[in-house]
Short mmCIF file of C-alpha atoms in Angstrom, two decimals:
data_model
loop_
_atom_site.label_atom_id
_atom_site.label_comp_id
_atom_site.label_asym_id
_atom_site.label_seq_id
_atom_site.Cartn_x
_atom_site.Cartn_y
_atom_site.Cartn_z
CA MET A 27 115.01 -0.51 8.75
CA ILE A 28 111.88 -2.08 7.17
CA ASP A 29 109.41 0.36 5.72
CA PRO A 30 106.09 -0.17 7.61
CA ASP A 31 104.10 0.42 4.42
CA THR A 32 106.19 -2.16 2.53
CA SER A 33 105.83 -4.66 5.39
CA SER A 34 102.08 -4.13 5.54
CA SER A 35 101.79 -4.51 1.76
CA SER A 36 103.80 -7.73 1.84
CA ARG A 37 101.61 -9.18 4.56
CA LEU A 38 98.50 -8.26 2.57
CA ARG A 39 99.87 -9.91 -0.58
CA PHE A 40 100.77 -13.01 1.43
CA ARG A 41 97.26 -13.22 2.89
CA LEU A 42 95.69 -12.76 -0.53
CA ALA A 43 97.94 -15.45 -1.98
CA THR A 44 97.05 -17.77 0.89
CA VAL A 45 93.34 -17.19 0.36
CA LEU A 46 93.73 -17.76 -3.39
CA LEU A 47 95.60 -21.01 -2.83
CA CYS A 48 92.89 -22.19 -0.42
CA VAL A 49 90.17 -21.34 -2.93
CA LEU A 50 92.03 -23.14 -5.72
CA ALA A 51 92.69 -26.15 -3.50
CA ASN A 52 89.06 -26.31 -2.45
CA GLY A 53 87.97 -26.01 -6.08
CA CYS A 54 90.28 -28.86 -7.07
CA MET A 55 88.96 -30.99 -4.22
CA GLN A 56 85.37 -30.30 -5.29
CA THR A 57 86.25 -31.14 -8.91
CA ALA A 58 87.94 -34.37 -7.85
CA LYS A 59 84.94 -35.30 -5.70
CA SER A 60 82.60 -34.58 -8.60
CA LEU A 61 84.65 -36.75 -10.98
CA VAL A 62 84.63 -39.63 -8.49
CA GLU A 63 80.84 -39.39 -8.08
CA ILE A 64 80.26 -39.28 -11.86
CA SER A 65 82.61 -42.20 -12.47
CA SER A 66 80.91 -44.24 -9.75
CA LEU A 67 77.44 -43.42 -11.10
CA GLN A 68 78.48 -44.40 -14.63
CA GLY A 69 79.76 -47.77 -13.40
CA GLU A 70 76.56 -48.42 -11.45
CA ILE A 71 74.36 -47.59 -14.45
CA ILE A 72 76.42 -49.96 -16.63
CA LYS A 73 75.92 -52.77 -14.12
CA ALA A 74 72.27 -52.01 -13.42
CA PHE A 75 71.17 -52.03 -17.07
CA GLY A 76 73.77 -54.42 -18.46
CA GLU A 77 75.00 -52.09 -21.20
CA PRO A 78 78.70 -51.18 -21.58
CA GLY A 79 78.11 -48.16 -23.81
CA VAL A 80 77.16 -45.59 -21.17
CA HIS A 81 78.58 -42.09 -20.83
CA VAL A 82 77.72 -39.74 -17.94
CA ASN A 83 78.52 -36.04 -18.08
CA LEU A 84 77.94 -33.20 -15.60
CA HIS A 85 77.61 -29.62 -16.85
CA ASN A 86 77.96 -26.67 -14.46
CA ASP A 87 77.08 -28.95 -11.52
CA VAL A 88 73.35 -28.64 -12.29
CA SER A 89 72.71 -30.59 -15.51
CA LEU A 90 73.55 -34.30 -15.69
CA THR A 91 73.40 -36.25 -18.94
CA VAL A 92 73.36 -40.04 -19.31
CA THR A 93 73.91 -41.25 -22.86
CA PHE A 94 73.37 -44.85 -23.98
CA ILE A 95 75.64 -45.51 -26.97
CA ASN A 96 74.59 -48.23 -29.44
CA SER A 97 71.99 -49.56 -27.04
CA PRO A 98 69.86 -52.54 -28.16
CA LEU A 99 66.94 -50.19 -27.47
CA ASN A 100 67.97 -48.20 -30.55
CA GLU A 101 66.17 -50.87 -32.56
CA LYS A 102 63.10 -50.77 -30.33
CA SER A 103 60.19 -48.35 -30.19
CA PRO A 104 60.37 -44.80 -28.77
CA GLU A 105 58.11 -46.02 -25.97
CA GLU A 106 60.73 -48.57 -24.91
CA ARG A 107 63.45 -45.90 -24.89
CA GLN A 108 61.26 -43.54 -22.89
CA LYS A 109 60.65 -46.30 -20.36
CA ARG A 110 64.42 -46.86 -20.02
CA ALA A 111 64.97 -43.11 -19.72
CA ALA A 112 62.47 -42.87 -16.87
CA ALA A 113 64.07 -45.84 -15.10
CA THR A 114 67.51 -44.27 -15.55
CA ALA A 115 66.38 -40.93 -14.12
CA ALA A 116 64.92 -42.73 -11.10
CA PHE A 117 68.20 -44.63 -10.75
CA VAL A 118 70.17 -41.36 -10.80
CA LYS A 119 67.86 -39.93 -8.14
CA GLY A 120 68.52 -42.91 -5.88
CA HIS A 121 72.27 -43.33 -6.48
CA TYR A 122 73.86 -39.96 -7.29
CA ALA A 123 75.12 -38.40 -4.06
CA SER A 124 74.80 -34.80 -5.30
CA VAL A 125 71.37 -35.18 -6.88
CA GLY A 126 70.03 -32.39 -4.66
CA LYS A 127 72.13 -29.86 -6.59
CA LEU A 128 70.76 -30.86 -9.97
CA LYS A 129 68.17 -28.95 -11.96
CA GLU A 130 67.97 -31.36 -14.89
CA ILE A 131 68.62 -35.00 -15.72
CA TRP A 132 68.87 -35.88 -19.41
CA VAL A 133 68.86 -39.41 -20.78
CA GLY A 134 69.69 -39.95 -24.44
CA PHE A 135 70.26 -42.65 -27.03
CA ILE A 136 72.73 -42.38 -29.91
CA LYS A 137 74.05 -44.55 -32.72
CA GLN A 138 77.79 -44.42 -33.22
CA LYS A 139 80.16 -46.00 -35.75
CA SER A 140 83.93 -45.99 -35.55
CA SER A 141 86.87 -47.12 -37.68
CA TYR A 142 90.29 -47.76 -36.17
CA VAL A 143 89.22 -46.12 -32.89
CA VAL A 144 88.15 -42.96 -34.76
CA ILE A 145 84.45 -42.13 -34.52
CA THR A 146 83.17 -41.75 -38.08
CA TYR A 147 79.41 -41.45 -37.59
CA THR A 148 77.10 -40.35 -34.79
CA GLU A 149 73.31 -40.10 -34.90
CA GLY A 150 71.26 -38.89 -31.96
CA LEU A 151 67.90 -40.61 -31.63
CA GLU A 152 66.18 -39.00 -28.65
CA TYR A 153 66.87 -37.22 -25.39
CA PHE A 154 64.40 -37.25 -22.52
CA GLY A 155 64.47 -34.59 -19.81
CA PHE A 156 63.63 -34.97 -16.11
CA ASP A 157 63.93 -32.85 -13.00
CA LYS A 158 66.00 -33.95 -10.00
CA ASN A 159 63.02 -35.93 -8.66
CA ALA A 160 62.87 -37.93 -11.92
CA TYR A 161 59.66 -36.23 -13.07
CA PRO A 162 59.51 -35.55 -16.85
CA LEU A 163 60.24 -32.01 -17.96
CA PRO A 164 57.52 -30.54 -20.20
CA GLY A 165 58.49 -30.21 -23.84
CA THR A 166 61.38 -32.69 -23.83
CA GLY A 167 61.95 -35.85 -25.86
CA ALA A 168 58.76 -34.92 -27.71
CA ASP A 169 56.04 -32.29 -27.48
CA PHE A 170 54.75 -32.90 -23.98
CA SER A 171 51.94 -31.55 -21.85
CA MET A 172 51.77 -32.60 -18.24
CA ALA A 173 49.19 -32.89 -15.46
CA GLY A 174 49.86 -33.43 -11.77
CA ASN A 175 51.60 -31.35 -9.13
CA GLY A 176 54.89 -31.92 -7.31
CA ASP A 177 53.39 -34.06 -4.57
CA GLU A 178 55.38 -37.27 -4.07
CA PHE A 179 52.33 -39.52 -4.45
CA GLN A 180 50.42 -37.46 -7.00
CA PRO A 181 50.03 -39.38 -10.28
CA LYS A 182 51.74 -37.70 -13.23
CA ALA A 183 50.16 -37.63 -16.68
CA VAL A 184 52.41 -36.69 -19.61
CA TYR A 185 51.02 -36.31 -23.13
CA SER A 186 53.27 -36.82 -26.17
CA SER A 187 51.87 -35.27 -29.34
CA SER A 188 54.30 -37.25 -31.50
CA ARG A 189 52.98 -40.55 -30.14
CA LYS A 190 49.47 -39.21 -29.53
CA GLN A 191 49.23 -40.88 -26.15
CA THR A 192 49.29 -40.01 -22.45
CA ASP A 193 51.56 -41.82 -20.02
CA VAL A 194 50.17 -41.98 -16.48
CA SER A 195 52.49 -42.95 -13.66
CA ILE A 196 53.52 -42.64 -10.03
CA PRO A 197 57.32 -42.38 -10.25
CA ARG A 198 58.06 -43.83 -6.84
CA LEU A 199 56.13 -45.74 -4.19
CA GLN A 200 58.58 -46.76 -1.47
CA LEU A 201 57.42 -50.16 -0.21
CA GLU A 202 60.40 -50.72 2.07
CA GLY A 203 63.54 -48.86 3.13
CA ASP A 204 64.67 -45.53 1.67
CA LEU A 205 66.32 -44.03 -1.41
CA ASN A 206 69.54 -45.96 -0.81
CA GLU A 207 68.22 -49.38 0.12
CA GLY A 208 64.82 -51.04 -0.14
CA LEU A 209 62.03 -51.84 -2.61
CA VAL A 210 60.31 -49.35 -4.91
CA LEU A 211 57.17 -49.77 -7.03
CA THR A 212 56.42 -47.64 -10.11
CA PRO A 213 52.93 -48.24 -11.55
CA HIS A 214 52.26 -46.78 -15.01
CA PHE A 215 50.13 -47.19 -18.12
CA ALA A 216 49.55 -45.45 -21.45
CA VAL A 217 46.25 -44.36 -23.00
CA PRO A 218 45.50 -42.90 -26.46
CA GLY A 219 45.02 -39.17 -26.88
CA ASP A 220 45.57 -36.24 -24.51
CA ALA A 221 44.12 -37.06 -21.09
CA THR A 222 45.95 -34.27 -19.23
CA GLY A 223 42.95 -31.92 -19.43
CA VAL A 224 39.28 -32.48 -18.73
CA LYS A 225 38.92 -35.09 -21.48
CA ARG A 226 39.29 -38.71 -20.38
CA SER A 227 40.67 -41.55 -22.50
CA SER A 228 39.60 -45.12 -23.13
CA LEU A 229 40.64 -47.92 -20.79
CA PRO A 230 44.17 -49.29 -21.22
CA SER A 231 44.41 -53.03 -21.68
CA SER A 232 47.09 -53.38 -19.01
CA VAL A 233 49.04 -51.60 -16.27
CA ASN A 234 52.79 -51.95 -15.78
CA LEU A 235 54.11 -52.62 -12.28
CA ASP A 236 57.86 -51.96 -12.20
CA PHE A 237 59.72 -53.13 -9.09
CA ALA A 238 63.24 -51.93 -8.25
CA ALA A 239 65.19 -53.43 -5.33
CA TYR A 240 68.45 -52.09 -3.85
CA SER A 241 70.13 -54.02 -1.05
CA ARG A 242 73.32 -55.44 0.45
CA LYS A 243 72.35 -58.85 -0.88
CA PRO A 244 69.80 -59.89 -3.53
CA LEU A 245 66.31 -59.63 -2.03
CA PHE A 246 64.65 -62.02 -4.44
CA ALA A 247 66.41 -64.98 -6.04
CA GLY A 248 65.04 -67.21 -8.77
CA GLU A 249 61.41 -67.29 -9.80
CA THR A 250 59.36 -65.04 -7.53
CA LYS A 251 55.62 -65.13 -6.93
CA VAL A 252 53.93 -61.73 -6.86
CA SER A 253 50.34 -61.32 -5.73
CA ALA A 254 47.95 -58.58 -4.60
CA LEU A 255 45.37 -58.94 -1.84
CA THR A 256 42.53 -56.44 -1.65
CA ASP A 257 40.65 -56.57 1.64
CA GLY A 258 42.11 -60.05 2.16
CA THR A 259 41.12 -61.42 -1.26
CA VAL A 260 43.70 -62.30 -3.91
CA VAL A 261 42.90 -60.23 -7.01
CA PHE A 262 45.89 -61.32 -9.08
CA ALA A 263 48.95 -63.56 -8.82
CA THR A 264 51.81 -64.18 -11.22
CA LEU A 265 55.41 -65.35 -11.41
CA GLY A 266 58.45 -63.28 -12.37
CA ARG A 267 62.20 -63.15 -12.03
CA PHE A 268 64.21 -60.16 -10.79
CA SER A 269 67.27 -59.28 -12.85
CA SER A 270 70.17 -58.90 -10.42
CA SER A 271 73.35 -56.84 -10.78
CA LYS A 272 76.13 -56.07 -8.32
CA LEU A 273 76.73 -52.36 -7.87
CA ALA A 274 79.54 -50.35 -6.34
CA GLU A 275 80.10 -50.59 -2.59
CA GLY A 276 78.90 -54.19 -2.59
CA LYS A 277 75.23 -53.38 -3.15
CA PHE A 278 72.87 -55.24 -5.47
CA SER A 279 70.09 -53.97 -7.72
CA GLY A 280 67.18 -56.01 -9.00
CA PHE A 281 64.41 -55.12 -11.45
CA LEU A 282 61.14 -56.87 -12.22
CA PHE A 283 58.68 -55.54 -14.82
CA LEU A 284 55.15 -56.97 -14.65
CA GLN A 285 52.00 -56.34 -16.62
CA VAL A 286 48.57 -56.82 -15.07
CA ALA A 287 45.18 -56.42 -16.69
CA TYR A 288 43.63 -53.01 -16.07
CA THR A 289 40.58 -54.73 -14.59
CA ASP A 290 42.86 -56.41 -12.00
CA PHE A 291 44.55 -53.08 -11.22
CA HIS A 292 41.12 -51.51 -10.73
CA ARG A 293 40.19 -54.30 -8.31
CA MET A 294 43.49 -53.80 -6.49
CA THR A 295 42.71 -50.16 -5.79
CA ALA A 296 38.95 -50.46 -5.21
CA GLY A 297 39.14 -51.77 -1.65
CA GLU A 298 40.13 -50.21 1.66
CA ASN A 299 43.23 -52.34 2.23
CA LEU A 300 45.93 -53.50 -0.19
CA VAL A 301 48.80 -55.87 0.51
CA LEU A 302 51.44 -56.85 -2.04
CA ARG A 303 53.22 -60.16 -1.61
CA VAL A 304 56.60 -60.44 -3.31
CA GLY A 305 58.24 -63.79 -2.68
CA ASP A 306 58.00 -64.49 1.05
CA LYS A 307 57.65 -60.80 1.95
CA GLU A 308 54.47 -58.80 2.51
CA TYR A 309 54.18 -55.06 1.91
CA GLN A 310 51.29 -53.10 3.35
CA ILE A 311 50.35 -50.30 0.99
CA THR A 312 49.73 -47.14 3.00
CA GLU A 313 46.45 -45.27 2.76
CA GLU A 314 48.24 -42.39 1.00
CA GLN A 315 49.85 -44.74 -1.53
CA LEU A 316 46.57 -46.54 -2.20
CA THR A 317 44.77 -43.24 -2.75
CA ALA A 318 47.43 -42.22 -5.27
CA MET A 319 47.09 -45.51 -7.16
CA ARG A 320 43.33 -45.09 -7.19
CA GLU A 321 43.70 -41.56 -8.58
CA MET A 322 45.57 -42.94 -11.60
CA THR A 323 42.21 -44.20 -12.87
CA GLN A 324 40.80 -40.65 -13.05
CA TYR A 325 42.50 -40.24 -16.43
CA VAL A 326 40.34 -42.92 -18.09
CA ARG A 327 36.63 -43.42 -18.67
CA GLU A 328 35.35 -46.23 -16.49
#
């Protein structure tokens, strides 16, 4: 005869073991999924920026680090590395499936030497911190102060005391499509001194217009004409060429970095209507986007 207490205890142990196995299996599945996502993201970053020395690491599911190893940018200025870091954070935001879980995105640059496959020397240059929306974290990469709220279109102003300049930008203006596919514009410029408070800085000589395209096929091939029409009048026109890279899942990325005179940027934003022409496509800038671009000028003395 089976002791009822023994039988009940056995059933309980079996249920607990079953639950434990399910938890472990689910944990393994989540870990495997995370590894696949990180591996895919690393491959896409390598293709997008054309650098083989990229390492992506996820810590506690909330902090993601992208490290560029022996990048050509190591020989460039800190400003160039910060620009790459910002572009990388925006790329992570648009391509990492679990970006919503992140609290921090870190982008760093290191020098590394090896002998017979053994790493003999490593030097970290800089790490730049961003939140999951690719906005700079205060106090990272340098001594930063920041102006601007979390509004999507609100211009962000970040002061670096080490460089003694303020970088003003709108991280993302979606001209077409969505986070996964379409065309994005990031306008930004730098001015001397701290312009994050009430004090305004002198006029910058130029404004950077960074375009990023993600699509099933290259949106812009060869030399591309880019122009801006304010209230129907062309205020600037130039030629450029999108860099194109094939990403995972058959998608393509393309980047075009333009510089326009600040006076032309001011004319772009001074009217009531702004249209950007890129190749044979026209993009109507929304009233909200135009207002945000116009507000970038509040950080300088006109």
